[in-house]
Amino acid sequence: MTQYWLMKSEPDECSIDDLARLPQQTVPWTGVRNYQARNFMRDAMKVGDGVLFYHSSCAEPGIAGLAEVASGVTVDETQFDPQSPYFDPKASRDKPRWLHVHVKLRRKTRLLSLREMRSRPELASMLLLKPGSRLSITPVTPQEWQAVLALLEP
DNA sequence: GCCAACGTTGGC
DNA sequence: GCCAACGTTGGC
């Protein structure tokens, strides 16, 4: 059964337009350094799951496009690279800590801003909107997914 | 740049 | 296993 997710990306690092320019319009979702988010990728995500591509830590935070999970988990190589901002000195090749999936663009959408999302009662249940929510990957219910799609219709 | 909320670390 | 200190996130 298809599931749905919201995944945060900082546009400085990878915006929806960056994603559109990548080969296969697919990005390795490296850099996740939170166990809960990792476990979602490892234990629950399936290829083909729907993804709300969210711009965070920027002037206009919000949903910027639709994407999908394009691979199962693989080892996140950035954890071994001392030059990487995602380097984890406690990770070893024997016991990698961090994993990632690949995410493929479906389509860019209009920006559904965080402000607008907060104003919509039908989205109030979204984990992203809960006070203090910081998780970079959150599950989205089919109802929330449909509600977002409806708001993105032209 | 601020700061509240939250996760992680490490001494005990 | 507790919990204080510390670091990070991310909207504002």
PDB file of C-alpha atoms (C1' of nucleotides) in Angstrom:
ATOM      1  CA  MET A   1       0.000   0.000   0.000  1.00  0.00           C
ATOM      2  CA  THR A   2       1.274   3.398  -0.947  1.00  0.00           C
ATOM      3  CA  GLN A   3       2.219   5.673   1.879  1.00  0.00           C
ATOM      4  CA  TYR A   4       2.969   9.344   1.965  1.00  0.00           C
ATOM      5  CA  TRP A   5       5.706  11.464   3.459  1.00  0.00           C
ATOM      6  CA  LEU A   6       6.780  15.039   3.891  1.00  0.00           C
ATOM      7  CA  MET A   7      10.506  15.594   3.454  1.00  0.00           C
ATOM      8  CA  LYS A   8      12.278  18.830   4.289  1.00  0.00           C
ATOM      9  CA  SER A   9      15.052  20.177   2.135  1.00  0.00           C
ATOM     10  CA  GLU A  10      16.874  23.437   2.491  1.00  0.00           C
ATOM     11  CA  PRO A  11      16.696  25.156  -0.893  1.00  0.00           C
ATOM     12  CA  ASP A  12      20.252  26.389  -0.351  1.00  0.00           C
ATOM     13  CA  GLU A  13      21.274  22.754  -0.556  1.00  0.00           C
ATOM     14  CA  CYS A  14      18.693  21.267  -2.876  1.00  0.00           C
ATOM     15  CA  SER A  15      15.670  23.208  -4.065  1.00  0.00           C
ATOM     16  CA  ILE A  16      12.870  21.862  -6.219  1.00  0.00           C
ATOM     17  CA  ASP A  17      14.579  23.498  -9.213  1.00  0.00           C
ATOM     18  CA  ASP A  18      17.870  21.837  -8.336  1.00  0.00           C
ATOM     19  CA  LEU A  19      16.043  18.528  -8.210  1.00  0.00           C
ATOM     20  CA  ALA A  20      14.515  19.156 -11.630  1.00  0.00           C
ATOM     21  CA  ARG A  21      17.996  19.657 -13.099  1.00  0.00           C
ATOM     22  CA  LEU A  22      19.545  16.514 -11.663  1.00  0.00           C
ATOM     23  CA  PRO A  23      20.057  13.402 -13.777  1.00  0.00           C
ATOM     24  CA  GLN A  24      16.868  11.310 -13.652  1.00  0.00           C
ATOM     25  CA  GLN A  25      15.500  14.209 -11.589  1.00  0.00           C
ATOM     26  CA  THR A  26      16.568  12.098  -8.636  1.00  0.00           C
ATOM     27  CA  VAL A  27      18.525  13.067  -5.538  1.00  0.00           C
ATOM     28  CA  PRO A  28      20.209  10.888  -2.908  1.00  0.00           C
ATOM     29  CA  TRP A  29      18.582  12.041   0.331  1.00  0.00           C
ATOM     30  CA  THR A  30      21.822  12.112   2.307  1.00  0.00           C
ATOM     31  CA  GLY A  31      22.474  13.973   5.523  1.00  0.00           C
ATOM     32  CA  VAL A  32      19.632  12.689   7.682  1.00  0.00           C
ATOM     33  CA  ARG A  33      21.087  12.604  11.202  1.00  0.00           C
ATOM     34  CA  ASN A  34      18.054  11.868  13.275  1.00  0.00           C
ATOM     35  CA  TYR A  35      17.173   8.336  14.288  1.00  0.00           C
ATOM     36  CA  GLN A  36      13.431   8.719  13.951  1.00  0.00           C
ATOM     37  CA  ALA A  37      13.753  10.074  10.446  1.00  0.00           C
ATOM     38  CA  ARG A  38      16.263   7.368   9.564  1.00  0.00           C
ATOM     39  CA  ASN A  39      13.960   4.683  10.878  1.00  0.00           C
ATOM     40  CA  PHE A  40      11.100   5.951   8.737  1.00  0.00           C
ATOM     41  CA  MET A  41      13.336   5.507   5.696  1.00  0.00           C
ATOM     42  CA  ARG A  42      14.617   2.144   6.821  1.00  0.00           C
ATOM     43  CA  ASP A  43      11.462   0.561   8.172  1.00  0.00           C
ATOM     44  CA  ALA A  44       8.494   2.124   6.505  1.00  0.00           C
ATOM     45  CA  MET A  45       9.302   3.773   3.186  1.00  0.00           C
ATOM     46  CA  LYS A  46       8.592   1.866   0.026  1.00  0.00           C
ATOM     47  CA  VAL A  47       9.592   2.631  -3.541  1.00  0.00           C
ATOM     48  CA  GLY A  48       6.756   4.584  -5.097  1.00  0.00           C
ATOM     49  CA  ASP A  49       5.592   6.253  -1.896  1.00  0.00           C
ATOM     50  CA  GLY A  50       4.436   9.833  -2.402  1.00  0.00           C
ATOM     51  CA  VAL A  51       6.599  12.684  -1.106  1.00  0.00           C
ATOM     52  CA  LEU A  52       5.697  16.280  -0.379  1.00  0.00           C
ATOM     53  CA  PHE A  53       8.914  18.156  -1.148  1.00  0.00           C
ATOM     54  CA  TYR A  54       9.173  20.919   1.450  1.00  0.00           C
ATOM     55  CA  HIS A  55      11.477  23.935   1.486  1.00  0.00           C
ATOM     56  CA  SER A  56      12.695  24.715   4.998  1.00  0.00           C
ATOM     57  CA  SER A  57      15.032  27.253   6.596  1.00  0.00           C
ATOM     58  CA  CYS A  58      14.396  29.812   3.913  1.00  0.00           C
ATOM     59  CA  ALA A  59      12.491  33.004   3.208  1.00  0.00           C
ATOM     60  CA  GLU A  60       9.341  31.240   2.084  1.00  0.00           C
ATOM     61  CA  PRO A  61       9.030  27.847   3.721  1.00  0.00           C
ATOM     62  CA  GLY A  62       6.408  25.550   2.222  1.00  0.00           C
ATOM     63  CA  ILE A  63       5.628  22.653  -0.102  1.00  0.00           C
ATOM     64  CA  ALA A  64       7.307  23.247  -3.436  1.00  0.00           C
ATOM     65  CA  GLY A  65       6.593  20.055  -5.340  1.00  0.00           C
ATOM     66  CA  LEU A  66       5.575  16.428  -5.467  1.00  0.00           C
ATOM     67  CA  ALA A  67       8.074  13.610  -5.557  1.00  0.00           C
ATOM     68  CA  GLU A  68       8.320   9.933  -4.836  1.00  0.00           C
ATOM     69  CA  VAL A  69      10.580   7.467  -3.106  1.00  0.00           C
ATOM     70  CA  ALA A  70      12.770   6.068  -5.870  1.00  0.00           C
ATOM     71  CA  SER A  71      14.947   3.524  -4.068  1.00  0.00           C
ATOM     72  CA  GLY A  72      15.330   1.513  -0.930  1.00  0.00           C
ATOM     73  CA  VAL A  73      17.849   2.543   1.709  1.00  0.00           C
ATOM     74  CA  THR A  74      21.566   2.507   1.105  1.00  0.00           C
ATOM     75  CA  VAL A  75      24.469   3.550   3.295  1.00  0.00           C
ATOM     76  CA  ASP A  76      24.977   7.309   3.488  1.00  0.00           C
ATOM     77  CA  GLU A  77      28.609   7.761   2.460  1.00  0.00           C
ATOM     78  CA  THR A  78      28.786  11.314   3.811  1.00  0.00           C
ATOM     79  CA  GLN A  79      29.018   9.947   7.358  1.00  0.00           C
ATOM     80  CA  PHE A  80      32.527   8.631   6.575  1.00  0.00           C
ATOM     81  CA  ASP A  81      33.826  11.801   4.940  1.00  0.00           C
ATOM     82  CA  PRO A  82      35.672  14.107   7.335  1.00  0.00           C
ATOM     83  CA  GLN A  83      35.252  16.924   4.820  1.00  0.00           C
ATOM     84  CA  SER A  84      31.485  16.592   4.823  1.00  0.00           C
ATOM     85  CA  PRO A  85      29.274  18.651   7.108  1.00  0.00           C
ATOM     86  CA  TYR A  86      27.463  15.373   7.718  1.00  0.00           C
ATOM     87  CA  PHE A  87      30.575  13.554   8.907  1.00  0.00           C
ATOM     88  CA  ASP A  88      29.867  11.367  11.928  1.00  0.00           C
ATOM     89  CA  PRO A  89      33.023  10.370  13.812  1.00  0.00           C
ATOM     90  CA  LYS A  90      31.132   7.620  15.592  1.00  0.00           C
ATOM     91  CA  ALA A  91      30.078   5.892  12.417  1.00  0.00           C
ATOM     92  CA  SER A  92      32.229   3.119  11.002  1.00  0.00           C
ATOM     93  CA  ARG A  93      32.136   1.118   7.814  1.00  0.00           C
ATOM     94  CA  ASP A  94      31.529  -1.950   9.954  1.00  0.00           C
ATOM     95  CA  LYS A  95      28.583  -0.317  11.642  1.00  0.00           C
ATOM     96  CA  PRO A  96      27.167   2.444   9.494  1.00  0.00           C
ATOM     97  CA  ARG A  97      24.646   4.554  11.357  1.00  0.00           C
ATOM     98  CA  TRP A  98      23.081   6.571   8.605  1.00  0.00           C
ATOM     99  CA  LEU A  99      21.111   5.560   5.570  1.00  0.00           C
ATOM    100  CA  HIS A 100      19.315   7.287   2.768  1.00  0.00           C
ATOM    101  CA  VAL A 101      16.782   6.687   0.040  1.00  0.00           C
ATOM    102  CA  HIS A 102      16.611   8.355  -3.355  1.00  0.00           C
ATOM    103  CA  VAL A 103      13.851  10.829  -4.131  1.00  0.00           C
ATOM    104  CA  LYS A 104      12.584  11.482  -7.638  1.00  0.00           C
ATOM    105  CA  LEU A 105      10.651  14.504  -8.810  1.00  0.00           C
ATOM    106  CA  ARG A 106       7.090  14.047  -9.988  1.00  0.00           C
ATOM    107  CA  ARG A 107       6.328  17.686 -10.587  1.00  0.00           C
ATOM    108  CA  LYS A 108       7.030  21.118  -9.338  1.00  0.00           C
ATOM    109  CA  THR A 109       3.944  22.811  -7.915  1.00  0.00           C
ATOM    110  CA  ARG A 110       3.068  26.290  -6.799  1.00  0.00           C
ATOM    111  CA  LEU A 111       4.474  27.060  -3.396  1.00  0.00           C
ATOM    112  CA  LEU A 112       1.999  26.021  -0.730  1.00  0.00           C
ATOM    113  CA  SER A 113       3.423  28.184   2.000  1.00  0.00           C
ATOM    114  CA  LEU A 114       3.692  27.187   5.609  1.00  0.00           C
ATOM    115  CA  ARG A 115       1.508  30.183   6.385  1.00  0.00           C
ATOM    116  CA  GLU A 116      -1.240  28.938   4.079  1.00  0.00           C
ATOM    117  CA  MET A 117      -0.878  25.420   5.439  1.00  0.00           C
ATOM    118  CA  ARG A 118      -1.453  26.725   8.951  1.00  0.00           C
ATOM    119  CA  SER A 119      -4.571  28.527   7.804  1.00  0.00           C
ATOM    120  CA  ARG A 120      -6.193  25.341   6.472  1.00  0.00           C
ATOM    121  CA  PRO A 121      -8.220  23.321   8.970  1.00  0.00           C
ATOM    122  CA  GLU A 122      -7.966  20.209   6.790  1.00  0.00           C
ATOM    123  CA  LEU A 123      -4.177  20.269   7.241  1.00  0.00           C
ATOM    124  CA  ALA A 124      -4.190  20.940  10.969  1.00  0.00           C
ATOM    125  CA  SER A 125      -3.410  17.317  11.782  1.00  0.00           C
ATOM    126  CA  MET A 126      -0.132  17.336   9.855  1.00  0.00           C
ATOM    127  CA  LEU A 127       2.846  16.576  12.071  1.00  0.00           C
ATOM    128  CA  LEU A 128       4.800  19.379  10.417  1.00  0.00           C
ATOM    129  CA  LEU A 129       2.360  21.879  11.897  1.00  0.00           C
ATOM    130  CA  LYS A 130       2.537  20.581  15.445  1.00  0.00           C
ATOM    131  CA  PRO A 131       4.232  22.958  17.851  1.00  0.00           C
ATOM    132  CA  GLY A 132       7.906  22.195  18.197  1.00  0.00           C
ATOM    133  CA  SER A 133       7.941  19.741  15.314  1.00  0.00           C
ATOM    134  CA  ARG A 134      11.418  19.512  13.863  1.00  0.00           C
ATOM    135  CA  LEU A 135      11.538  16.118  12.220  1.00  0.00           C
ATOM    136  CA  SER A 136      12.881  16.350   8.683  1.00  0.00           C
ATOM    137  CA  ILE A 137      10.810  13.379   7.540  1.00  0.00           C
ATOM    138  CA  THR A 138       7.233  12.928   8.695  1.00  0.00           C
ATOM    139  CA  PRO A 139       4.484  10.550   7.629  1.00  0.00           C
ATOM    140  CA  VAL A 140       1.471  12.090   5.899  1.00  0.00           C
ATOM    141  CA  THR A 141      -1.960  10.467   5.987  1.00  0.00           C
ATOM    142  CA  PRO A 142      -3.867   9.731   2.756  1.00  0.00           C
ATOM    143  CA  GLN A 143      -6.409  12.355   3.838  1.00  0.00           C
ATOM    144  CA  GLU A 144      -3.680  14.973   4.307  1.00  0.00           C
ATOM    145  CA  TRP A 145      -2.103  14.021   0.985  1.00  0.00           C
ATOM    146  CA  GLN A 146      -5.428  14.435  -0.802  1.00  0.00           C
ATOM    147  CA  ALA A 147      -6.063  17.739   0.950  1.00  0.00           C
ATOM    148  CA  VAL A 148      -2.672  19.061  -0.137  1.00  0.00           C
ATOM    149  CA  LEU A 149      -3.267  17.906  -3.716  1.00  0.00           C
ATOM    150  CA  ALA A 150      -6.627  19.668  -3.736  1.00  0.00           C
ATOM    151  CA  LEU A 151      -4.975  22.904  -2.610  1.00  0.00           C
ATOM    152  CA  LEU A 152      -2.356  22.562  -5.330  1.00  0.00           C
ATOM    153  CA  GLU A 153      -4.912  22.209  -8.127  1.00  0.00           C
ATOM    154  CA  PRO A 154      -4.742  25.171 -10.508  1.00  0.00           C
TER     155      PRO A 154
ATOM    156  C1'  DG B   1      20.201  36.829  15.266  1.00  0.00           C
ATOM    157  C1'  DC B   2      16.811  35.120  18.628  1.00  0.00           C
ATOM    158  C1'  DC B   3      15.021  31.519  21.072  1.00  0.00           C
ATOM    159  C1'  DA B   4      11.749  27.651  22.148  1.00  0.00           C
ATOM    160  C1'  DA B   5      11.513  22.983  21.590  1.00  0.00           C
ATOM    161  C1'  DC B   6      13.568  18.987  21.231  1.00  0.00           C
ATOM    162  C1'  DG B   7      17.348  15.309  20.709  1.00  0.00           C
ATOM    163  C1'  DT B   8      21.810  13.622  22.203  1.00  0.00           C
ATOM    164  C1'  DT B   9      25.577  13.005  25.274  1.00  0.00           C
ATOM    165  C1'  DG B  10      27.936  11.502  29.125  1.00  0.00           C
ATOM    166  C1'  DG B  11      28.888  11.584  34.142  1.00  0.00           C
ATOM    167  C1'  DC B  12      27.132   9.495  37.947  1.00  0.00           C
TER     168       DC B  12
ATOM    169  C1'  DG C   1      18.773   4.607  33.932  1.00  0.00           C
ATOM    170  C1'  DC C   2      18.567   9.497  35.358  1.00  0.00           C
ATOM    171  C1'  DC C   3      19.064  14.032  34.045  1.00  0.00           C
ATOM    172  C1'  DA C   4      21.751  18.393  33.367  1.00  0.00           C
ATOM    173  C1'  DA C   5      24.319  20.379  29.888  1.00  0.00           C
ATOM    174  C1'  DC C   6      24.835  21.052  25.409  1.00  0.00           C
ATOM    175  C1'  DG C   7      23.845  21.198  20.363  1.00  0.00           C
ATOM    176  C1'  DT C   8      20.515  21.576  16.602  1.00  0.00           C
ATOM    177  C1'  DT C   9      16.430  22.924  14.192  1.00  0.00           C
ATOM    178  C1'  DG C  10      13.854  26.178  11.911  1.00  0.00           C
ATOM    179  C1'  DG C  11      10.303  29.782  11.960  1.00  0.00           C
ATOM    180  C1'  DC C  12      10.208  34.379  12.910  1.00  0.00           C
TER     181       DC C  12
END
